[in-house]
Short mmCIF file of C-alpha atoms in Angstrom, two decimals:
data_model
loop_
_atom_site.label_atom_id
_atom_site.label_comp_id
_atom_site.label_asym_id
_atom_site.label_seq_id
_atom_site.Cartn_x
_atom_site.Cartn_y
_atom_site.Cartn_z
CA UNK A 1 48.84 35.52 65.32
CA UNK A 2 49.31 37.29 68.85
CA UNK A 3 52.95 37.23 68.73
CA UNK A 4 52.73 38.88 64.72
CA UNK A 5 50.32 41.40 66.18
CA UNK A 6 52.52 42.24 69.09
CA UNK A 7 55.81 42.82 67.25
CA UNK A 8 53.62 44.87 64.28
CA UNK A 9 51.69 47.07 67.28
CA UNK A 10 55.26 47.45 69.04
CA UNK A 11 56.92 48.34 65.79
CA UNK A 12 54.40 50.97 64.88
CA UNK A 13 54.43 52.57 68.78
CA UNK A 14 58.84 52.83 68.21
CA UNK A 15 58.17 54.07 64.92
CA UNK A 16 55.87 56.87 66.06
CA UNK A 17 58.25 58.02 68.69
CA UNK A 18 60.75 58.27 66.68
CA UNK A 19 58.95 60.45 64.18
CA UNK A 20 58.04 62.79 67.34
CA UNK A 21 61.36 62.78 68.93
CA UNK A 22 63.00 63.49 65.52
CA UNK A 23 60.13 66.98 65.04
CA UNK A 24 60.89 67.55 68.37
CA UNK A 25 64.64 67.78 67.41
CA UNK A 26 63.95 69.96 64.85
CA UNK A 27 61.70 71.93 66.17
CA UNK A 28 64.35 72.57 69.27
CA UNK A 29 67.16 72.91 66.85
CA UNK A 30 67.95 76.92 66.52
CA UNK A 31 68.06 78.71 63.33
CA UNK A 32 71.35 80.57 62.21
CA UNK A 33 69.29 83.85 62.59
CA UNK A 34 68.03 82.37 66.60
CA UNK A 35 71.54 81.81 67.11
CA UNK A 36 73.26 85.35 65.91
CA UNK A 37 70.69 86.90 68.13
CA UNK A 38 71.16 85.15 70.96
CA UNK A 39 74.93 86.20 70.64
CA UNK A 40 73.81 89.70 70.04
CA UNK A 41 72.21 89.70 73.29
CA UNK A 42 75.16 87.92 75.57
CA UNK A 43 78.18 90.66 73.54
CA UNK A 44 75.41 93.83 74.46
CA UNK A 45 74.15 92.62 77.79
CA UNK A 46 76.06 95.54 79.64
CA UNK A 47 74.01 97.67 77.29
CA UNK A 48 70.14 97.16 78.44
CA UNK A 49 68.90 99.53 75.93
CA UNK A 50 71.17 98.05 72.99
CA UNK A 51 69.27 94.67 73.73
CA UNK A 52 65.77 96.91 74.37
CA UNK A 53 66.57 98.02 70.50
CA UNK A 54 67.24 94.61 69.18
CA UNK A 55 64.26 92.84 71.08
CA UNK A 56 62.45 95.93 68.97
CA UNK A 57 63.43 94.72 66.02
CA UNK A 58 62.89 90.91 66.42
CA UNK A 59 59.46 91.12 67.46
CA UNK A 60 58.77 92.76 64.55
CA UNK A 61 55.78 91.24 62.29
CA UNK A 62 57.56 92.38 59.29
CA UNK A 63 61.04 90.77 60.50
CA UNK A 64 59.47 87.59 61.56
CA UNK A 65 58.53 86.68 57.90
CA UNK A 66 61.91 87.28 56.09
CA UNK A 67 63.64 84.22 55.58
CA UNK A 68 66.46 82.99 57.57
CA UNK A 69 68.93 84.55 55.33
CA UNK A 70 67.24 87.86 55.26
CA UNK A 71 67.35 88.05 59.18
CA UNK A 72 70.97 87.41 59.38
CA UNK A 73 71.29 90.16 57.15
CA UNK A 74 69.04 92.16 58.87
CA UNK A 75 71.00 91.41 62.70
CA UNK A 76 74.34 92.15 61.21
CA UNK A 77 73.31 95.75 60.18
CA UNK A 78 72.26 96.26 63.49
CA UNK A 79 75.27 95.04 64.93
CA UNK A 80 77.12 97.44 63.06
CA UNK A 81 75.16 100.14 65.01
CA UNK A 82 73.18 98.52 67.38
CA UNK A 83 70.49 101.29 68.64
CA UNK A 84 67.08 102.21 68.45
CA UNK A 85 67.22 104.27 65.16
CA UNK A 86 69.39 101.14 63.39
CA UNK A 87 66.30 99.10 64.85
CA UNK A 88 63.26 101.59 63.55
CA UNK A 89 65.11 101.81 60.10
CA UNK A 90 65.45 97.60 60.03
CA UNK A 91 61.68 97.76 60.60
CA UNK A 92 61.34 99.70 57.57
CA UNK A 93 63.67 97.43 55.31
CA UNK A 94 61.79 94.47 56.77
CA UNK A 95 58.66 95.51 55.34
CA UNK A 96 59.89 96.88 52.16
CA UNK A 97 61.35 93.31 51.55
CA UNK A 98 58.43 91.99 51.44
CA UNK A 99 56.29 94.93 49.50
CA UNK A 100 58.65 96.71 47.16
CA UNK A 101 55.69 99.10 46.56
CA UNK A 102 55.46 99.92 50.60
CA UNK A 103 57.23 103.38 51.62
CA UNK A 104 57.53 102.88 55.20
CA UNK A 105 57.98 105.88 57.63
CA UNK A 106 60.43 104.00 60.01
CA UNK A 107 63.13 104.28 57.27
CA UNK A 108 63.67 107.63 58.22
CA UNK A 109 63.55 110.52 61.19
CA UNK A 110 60.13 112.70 61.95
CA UNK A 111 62.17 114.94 63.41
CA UNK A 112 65.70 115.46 65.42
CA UNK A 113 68.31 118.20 64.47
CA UNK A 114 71.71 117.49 62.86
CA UNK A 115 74.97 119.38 63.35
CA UNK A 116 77.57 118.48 60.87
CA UNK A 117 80.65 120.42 59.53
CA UNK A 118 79.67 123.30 61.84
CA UNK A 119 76.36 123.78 59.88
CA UNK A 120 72.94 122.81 62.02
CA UNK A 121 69.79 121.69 60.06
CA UNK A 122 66.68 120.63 61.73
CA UNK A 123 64.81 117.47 60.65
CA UNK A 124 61.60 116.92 59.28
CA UNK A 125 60.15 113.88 57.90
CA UNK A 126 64.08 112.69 56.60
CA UNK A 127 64.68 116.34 54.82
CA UNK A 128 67.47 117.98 56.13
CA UNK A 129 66.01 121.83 56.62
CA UNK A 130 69.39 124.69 56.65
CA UNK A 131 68.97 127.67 58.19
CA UNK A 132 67.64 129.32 55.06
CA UNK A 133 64.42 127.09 55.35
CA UNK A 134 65.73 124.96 52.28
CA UNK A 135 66.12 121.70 51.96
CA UNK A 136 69.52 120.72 51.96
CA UNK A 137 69.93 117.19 52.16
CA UNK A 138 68.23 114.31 53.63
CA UNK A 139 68.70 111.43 56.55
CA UNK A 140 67.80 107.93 57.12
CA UNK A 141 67.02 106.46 60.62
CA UNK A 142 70.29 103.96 59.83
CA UNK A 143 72.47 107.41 60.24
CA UNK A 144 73.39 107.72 56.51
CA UNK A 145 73.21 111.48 55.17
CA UNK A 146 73.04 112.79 51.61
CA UNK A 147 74.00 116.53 51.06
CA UNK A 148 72.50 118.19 47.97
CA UNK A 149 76.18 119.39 47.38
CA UNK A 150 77.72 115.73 47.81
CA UNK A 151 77.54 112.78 45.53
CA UNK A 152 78.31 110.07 48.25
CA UNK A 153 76.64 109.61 51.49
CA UNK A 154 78.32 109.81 55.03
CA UNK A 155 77.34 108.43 58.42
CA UNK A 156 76.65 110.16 61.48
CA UNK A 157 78.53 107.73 63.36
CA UNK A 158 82.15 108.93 61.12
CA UNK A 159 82.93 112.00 63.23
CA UNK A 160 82.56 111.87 67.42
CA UNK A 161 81.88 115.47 67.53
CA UNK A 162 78.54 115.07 65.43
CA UNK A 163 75.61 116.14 66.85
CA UNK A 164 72.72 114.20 65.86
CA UNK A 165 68.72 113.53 67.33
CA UNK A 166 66.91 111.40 65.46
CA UNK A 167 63.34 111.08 66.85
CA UNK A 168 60.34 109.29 65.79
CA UNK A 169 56.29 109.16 66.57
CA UNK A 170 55.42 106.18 68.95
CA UNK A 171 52.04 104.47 69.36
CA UNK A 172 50.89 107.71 71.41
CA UNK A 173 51.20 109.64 69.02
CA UNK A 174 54.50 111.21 71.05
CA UNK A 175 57.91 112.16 69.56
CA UNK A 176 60.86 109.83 71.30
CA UNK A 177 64.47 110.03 70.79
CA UNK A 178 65.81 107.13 68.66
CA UNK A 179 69.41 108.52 69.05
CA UNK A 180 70.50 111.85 70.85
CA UNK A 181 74.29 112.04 71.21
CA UNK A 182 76.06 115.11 71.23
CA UNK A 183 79.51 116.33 70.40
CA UNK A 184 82.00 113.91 72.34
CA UNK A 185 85.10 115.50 72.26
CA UNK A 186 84.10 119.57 71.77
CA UNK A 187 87.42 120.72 73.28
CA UNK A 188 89.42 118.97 70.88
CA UNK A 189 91.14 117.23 73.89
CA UNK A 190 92.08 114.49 71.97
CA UNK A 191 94.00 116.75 69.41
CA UNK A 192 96.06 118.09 72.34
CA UNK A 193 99.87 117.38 71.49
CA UNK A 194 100.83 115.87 74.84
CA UNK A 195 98.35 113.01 74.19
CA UNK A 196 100.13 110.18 71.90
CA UNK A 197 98.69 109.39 69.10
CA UNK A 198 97.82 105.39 69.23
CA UNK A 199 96.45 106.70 72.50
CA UNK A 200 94.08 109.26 70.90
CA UNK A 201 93.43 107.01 67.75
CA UNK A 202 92.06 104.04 70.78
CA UNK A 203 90.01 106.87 72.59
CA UNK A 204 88.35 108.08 69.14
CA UNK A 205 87.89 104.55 68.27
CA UNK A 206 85.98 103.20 72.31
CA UNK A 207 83.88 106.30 71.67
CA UNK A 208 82.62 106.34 68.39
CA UNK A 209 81.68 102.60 69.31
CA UNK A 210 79.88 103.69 72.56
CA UNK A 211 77.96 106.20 70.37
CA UNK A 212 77.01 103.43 67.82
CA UNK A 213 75.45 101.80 70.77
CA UNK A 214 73.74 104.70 71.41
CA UNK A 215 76.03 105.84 74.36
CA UNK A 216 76.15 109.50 74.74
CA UNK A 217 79.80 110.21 75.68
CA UNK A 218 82.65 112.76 76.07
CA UNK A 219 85.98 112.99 76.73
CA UNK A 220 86.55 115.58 80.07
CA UNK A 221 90.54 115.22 80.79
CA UNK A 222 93.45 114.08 78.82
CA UNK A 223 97.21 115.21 79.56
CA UNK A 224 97.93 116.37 83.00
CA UNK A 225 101.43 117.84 84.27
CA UNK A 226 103.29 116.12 87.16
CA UNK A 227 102.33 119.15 89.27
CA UNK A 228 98.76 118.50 88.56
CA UNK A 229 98.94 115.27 89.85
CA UNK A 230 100.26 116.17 92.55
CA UNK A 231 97.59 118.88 93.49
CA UNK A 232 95.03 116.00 92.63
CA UNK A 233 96.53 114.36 94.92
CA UNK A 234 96.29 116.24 97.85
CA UNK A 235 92.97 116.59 97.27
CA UNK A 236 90.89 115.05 100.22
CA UNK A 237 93.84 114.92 102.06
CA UNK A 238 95.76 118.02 102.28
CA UNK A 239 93.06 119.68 100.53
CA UNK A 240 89.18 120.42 100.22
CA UNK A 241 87.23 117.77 98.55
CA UNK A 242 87.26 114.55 98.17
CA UNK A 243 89.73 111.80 97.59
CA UNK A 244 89.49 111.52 93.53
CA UNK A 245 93.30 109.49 92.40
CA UNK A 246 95.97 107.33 94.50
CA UNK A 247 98.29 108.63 92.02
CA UNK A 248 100.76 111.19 92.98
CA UNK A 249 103.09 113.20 90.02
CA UNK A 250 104.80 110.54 87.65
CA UNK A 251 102.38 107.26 89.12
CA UNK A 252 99.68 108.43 86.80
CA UNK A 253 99.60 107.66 82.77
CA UNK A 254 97.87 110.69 82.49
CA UNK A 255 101.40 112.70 83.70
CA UNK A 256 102.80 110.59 79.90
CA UNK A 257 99.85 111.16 77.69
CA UNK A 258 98.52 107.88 77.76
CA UNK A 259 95.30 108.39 79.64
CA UNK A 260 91.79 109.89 79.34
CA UNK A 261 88.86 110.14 81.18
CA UNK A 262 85.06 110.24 79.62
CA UNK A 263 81.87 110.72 81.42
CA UNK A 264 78.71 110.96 80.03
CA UNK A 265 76.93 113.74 78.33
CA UNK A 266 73.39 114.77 79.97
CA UNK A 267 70.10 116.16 78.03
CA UNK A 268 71.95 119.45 78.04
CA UNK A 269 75.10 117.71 76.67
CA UNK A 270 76.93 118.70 79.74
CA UNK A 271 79.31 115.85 81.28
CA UNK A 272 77.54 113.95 84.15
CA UNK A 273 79.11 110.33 85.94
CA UNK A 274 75.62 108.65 86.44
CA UNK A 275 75.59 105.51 88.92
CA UNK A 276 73.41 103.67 86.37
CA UNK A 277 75.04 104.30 83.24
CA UNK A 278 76.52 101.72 81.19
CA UNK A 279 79.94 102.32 82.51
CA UNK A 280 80.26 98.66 82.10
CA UNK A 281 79.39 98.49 78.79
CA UNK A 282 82.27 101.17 77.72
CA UNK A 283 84.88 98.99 80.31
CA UNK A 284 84.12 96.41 77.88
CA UNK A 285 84.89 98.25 74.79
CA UNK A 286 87.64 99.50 75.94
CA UNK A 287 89.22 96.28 76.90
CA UNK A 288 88.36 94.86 73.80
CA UNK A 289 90.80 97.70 71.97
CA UNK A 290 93.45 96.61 74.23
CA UNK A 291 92.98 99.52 76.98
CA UNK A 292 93.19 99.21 80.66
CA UNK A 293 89.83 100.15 82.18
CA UNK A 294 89.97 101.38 85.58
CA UNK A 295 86.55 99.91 86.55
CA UNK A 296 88.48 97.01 87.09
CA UNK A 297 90.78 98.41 89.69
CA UNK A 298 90.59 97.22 93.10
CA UNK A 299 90.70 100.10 95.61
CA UNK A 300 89.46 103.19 93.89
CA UNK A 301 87.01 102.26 91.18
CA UNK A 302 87.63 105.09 88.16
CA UNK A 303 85.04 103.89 85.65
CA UNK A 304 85.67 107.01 83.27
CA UNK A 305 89.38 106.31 82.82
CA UNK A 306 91.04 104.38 80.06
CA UNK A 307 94.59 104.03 79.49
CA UNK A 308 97.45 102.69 77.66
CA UNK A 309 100.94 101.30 77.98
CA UNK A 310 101.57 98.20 76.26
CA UNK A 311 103.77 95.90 78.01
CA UNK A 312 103.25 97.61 81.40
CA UNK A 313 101.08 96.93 84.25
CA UNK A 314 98.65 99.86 85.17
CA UNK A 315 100.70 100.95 88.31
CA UNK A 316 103.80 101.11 86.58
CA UNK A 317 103.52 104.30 85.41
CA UNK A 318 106.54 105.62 88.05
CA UNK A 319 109.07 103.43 86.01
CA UNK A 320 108.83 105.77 83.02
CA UNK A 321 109.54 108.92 85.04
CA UNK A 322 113.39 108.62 84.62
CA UNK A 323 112.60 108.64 80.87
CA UNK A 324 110.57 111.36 81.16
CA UNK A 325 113.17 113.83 82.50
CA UNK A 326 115.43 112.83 80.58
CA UNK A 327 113.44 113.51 77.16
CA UNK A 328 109.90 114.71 77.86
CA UNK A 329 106.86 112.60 76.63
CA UNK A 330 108.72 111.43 73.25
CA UNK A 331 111.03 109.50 74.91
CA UNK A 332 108.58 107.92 77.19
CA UNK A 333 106.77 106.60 73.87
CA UNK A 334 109.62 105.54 72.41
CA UNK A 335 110.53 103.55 75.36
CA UNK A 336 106.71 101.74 74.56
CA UNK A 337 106.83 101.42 71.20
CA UNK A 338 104.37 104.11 70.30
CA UNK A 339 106.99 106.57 68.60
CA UNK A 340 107.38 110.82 68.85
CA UNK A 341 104.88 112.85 68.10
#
C-alpha cells in the first residue's frame, strides 16, 4: 500500500512539473510579432529616435489587442517608414481595427506645412490649406497626400527635396513635430553632370531612406576639380583653417564624380555636422547600398562622405587619374563599369 502510494504521489509531483515547465515554455516562447520587433530594434539601434517611435507604437493599448497577425502587419508599415508620424498614424489604424465606427485623430496631422511641386500649403487638422485659403488636398500622418486635382495619392517620402512638418497635440496639450525634414538636395547637386549617375541614383536612394527614418539631411558637395582638391588640401597646412581631407588633386573620388558629402539640416534647414547625430545610422545605410562610408576610415574620420567605385579600394582613387586625362570623367566610368554620361 506504501509503495502504490509512493509511485502514485511521485507520479502526480513529475506530472505537475511537467505541466509547469511545458506553460513556462510557452509562456517564454516569443510571438512572430515579439520577434519582428525585436529585429526592428537591433537593424534601427543607430537610430535612438527610430526605436523611441516604435517603442511608441508597441505600448500602445490599442496595438496590444490586435492579434498576432495584425501586429506584424502593423510593424512592417512602420518599417517601411519607421518615424514618429508612421507610429502616431499606426496608433490610429490600431484602434480603428478594432472600432470601425472610431475616427481617430492620430491618423492624421494637427498641423505642419507641406511644400510640394513648388506650391506650399499649411496644415490643419489633415486638410491641405493653398495659399488662397482653400482646401486643396489632404494628408495622413503615414505621409500619403491626395490633391483635389489628382486621382492617386503620392508620398512625401517620393521626392528628397519635399518639404514636409507634420505635427501633432501631445498629452500637454503642446504641438510636437512628428516629422520635420526639409528639402535635401535644394541645389540640385545631385543633377550636376560631373556626378555619375549610379552615383547620384545611390545618394538619392541613402537619403530618401535617412528621411524615412526621420533623418533630416542634405547633400552640401558633390564634384570637385583636381585644383580644388588641391586648395583643400593645403588647407591647415599651407593655408588658414583647419586640416579637412588627406586627399590631394586626383586621390579624391570626388575629383571623378563618385563622391558626395551630406550633413544635416538644422531647425532653419541650414546644413549643420552635429557630434550627436545619427551619423552612424546613415554609415549604415550607406553601406548597405554598397557605398564606402568614410566614418569607417582610420585617420581622418569624414562621417558626411559617401562614395563609390566598385572594384576599388577607397584610396585608390590616384589609379584612375591616367584615365582621366586621357578622356575626362567618361572614361574614368567606363573603366568601372558605370558607363558615359
Amino acid at each position: 500500500m506504501d509503495s502504490v502510494n509512493g509511485s502514485s504521489g511521485t507520479a502526480g509531483t513529475s506530472g505537475t512539473h511537467d505541466s509547469q515547465s511545458a506553460s513556462l515554455g510557452a509562456q517564454s516562447t516569443p510571438t512572430q510579432a515579439e520577434t519582428q520587433e525585436q529585429d526592428l530594434r537591433e537593424a534601427l539601434a543607430e537610430n535612438p529616435q527610430a526605436v523611441a517611435a516604435l517603442s511608441a507604437l508597441t505600448a500602445n493599448t490599442h496595438y496590444a489587442q490586435l492579434s498576432v497577425e495584425q501586429q506584424v502587419q502593423a510593424l512592417d508599415a512602420f518599417n517601411a517608414a519607421p518615424n514618429l508620424a508612421t507610429a502616431t498614424y499606426l496608433q490610429g489604424v490600431a484602434e480603428q481595427t478594432l472600432n470601425p465606427q472610431a475616427t481617430p485623430t492620430s491618423l492624421t496631422p494637427d498641423a505642419g506645412t507641406l511644400t510640394l511641386d513648388g506650391q506650399t500649403y499649411s496644415i490643419r487638422n489633415g486638410n491641405l490649406i493653398g495659399a488662397d485659403g482653400q482646401v486643396a488636398g489632404t494628408i495622413r500622418n503615414d505621409g500619403q497626400v491626395q490633391l483635389n486635382n489628382e486621382t492617386t495619392t503620392r508620398s512625401v517620402y517620393d521626392d528628397i527635396n519635399t518639404r514636409v512638418q507634420l505635427r501633432e497635440t501631445n498629452a500637454a496639450q503642446e504641438l510636437q513635430d512628428l516629422v520635420n525634414l526639409h528639402a535635401a538636395d535644394p541645389n540640385a547637386r545631385l543633377d550636376n553632370a560631373n556626378i555619375n549617375r549610379e552615383m547620384a541614383r545611390l545618394a538619392t536612394d541613402v537619403i530618401s531612406r535617412a528621411r524615412m527614418e526621420g533623418m533630416d539631411m542634405r547633400v552640401v558637395s558633390d564634384f570637385r576639380s583636381v585644383e580644388e582638391q588641391n586648395a583643400l588640401f593645403a588647407q591647415g597646412r599651407t593655408a588658414p583653417g583647419r586640416v579637412v581631407t588627406n586627399a590631394t588633386g586626383g586621390s579624391s573620388w570626388h575629383n571623378y564624380g563618385l563622391a558626395v558629402d551630406v550633413a544635416f539640416n538644422n531647425a532653419n534647414g541650414q546644413p549643420s555636422w552635429p557630434e550627436n547625430a545619427n551619423w552612424d545610422r546613415y554609415g549604415e545605410i550607406a553601406v548597405q547600398r554598397g557605398l564606402e562610408w568614410g566614418g569607417n576610415w582610420r585617420g581622418i574620420n569624414d562621417r558626411p562622405h559617401i562614395e563609390y567605385h566598385p572594384g576599388l579600394g577607397a584610396g585608390e582613387a590616384r589609379t584612375m587619374l591616367p584615365a582621366y586625362r586621357q578622356g575626362g570623367l567618361d572614361q574614368v566610368w567606363n573603366n568601372l563599369g558605370l558607363g558615359g554620361r
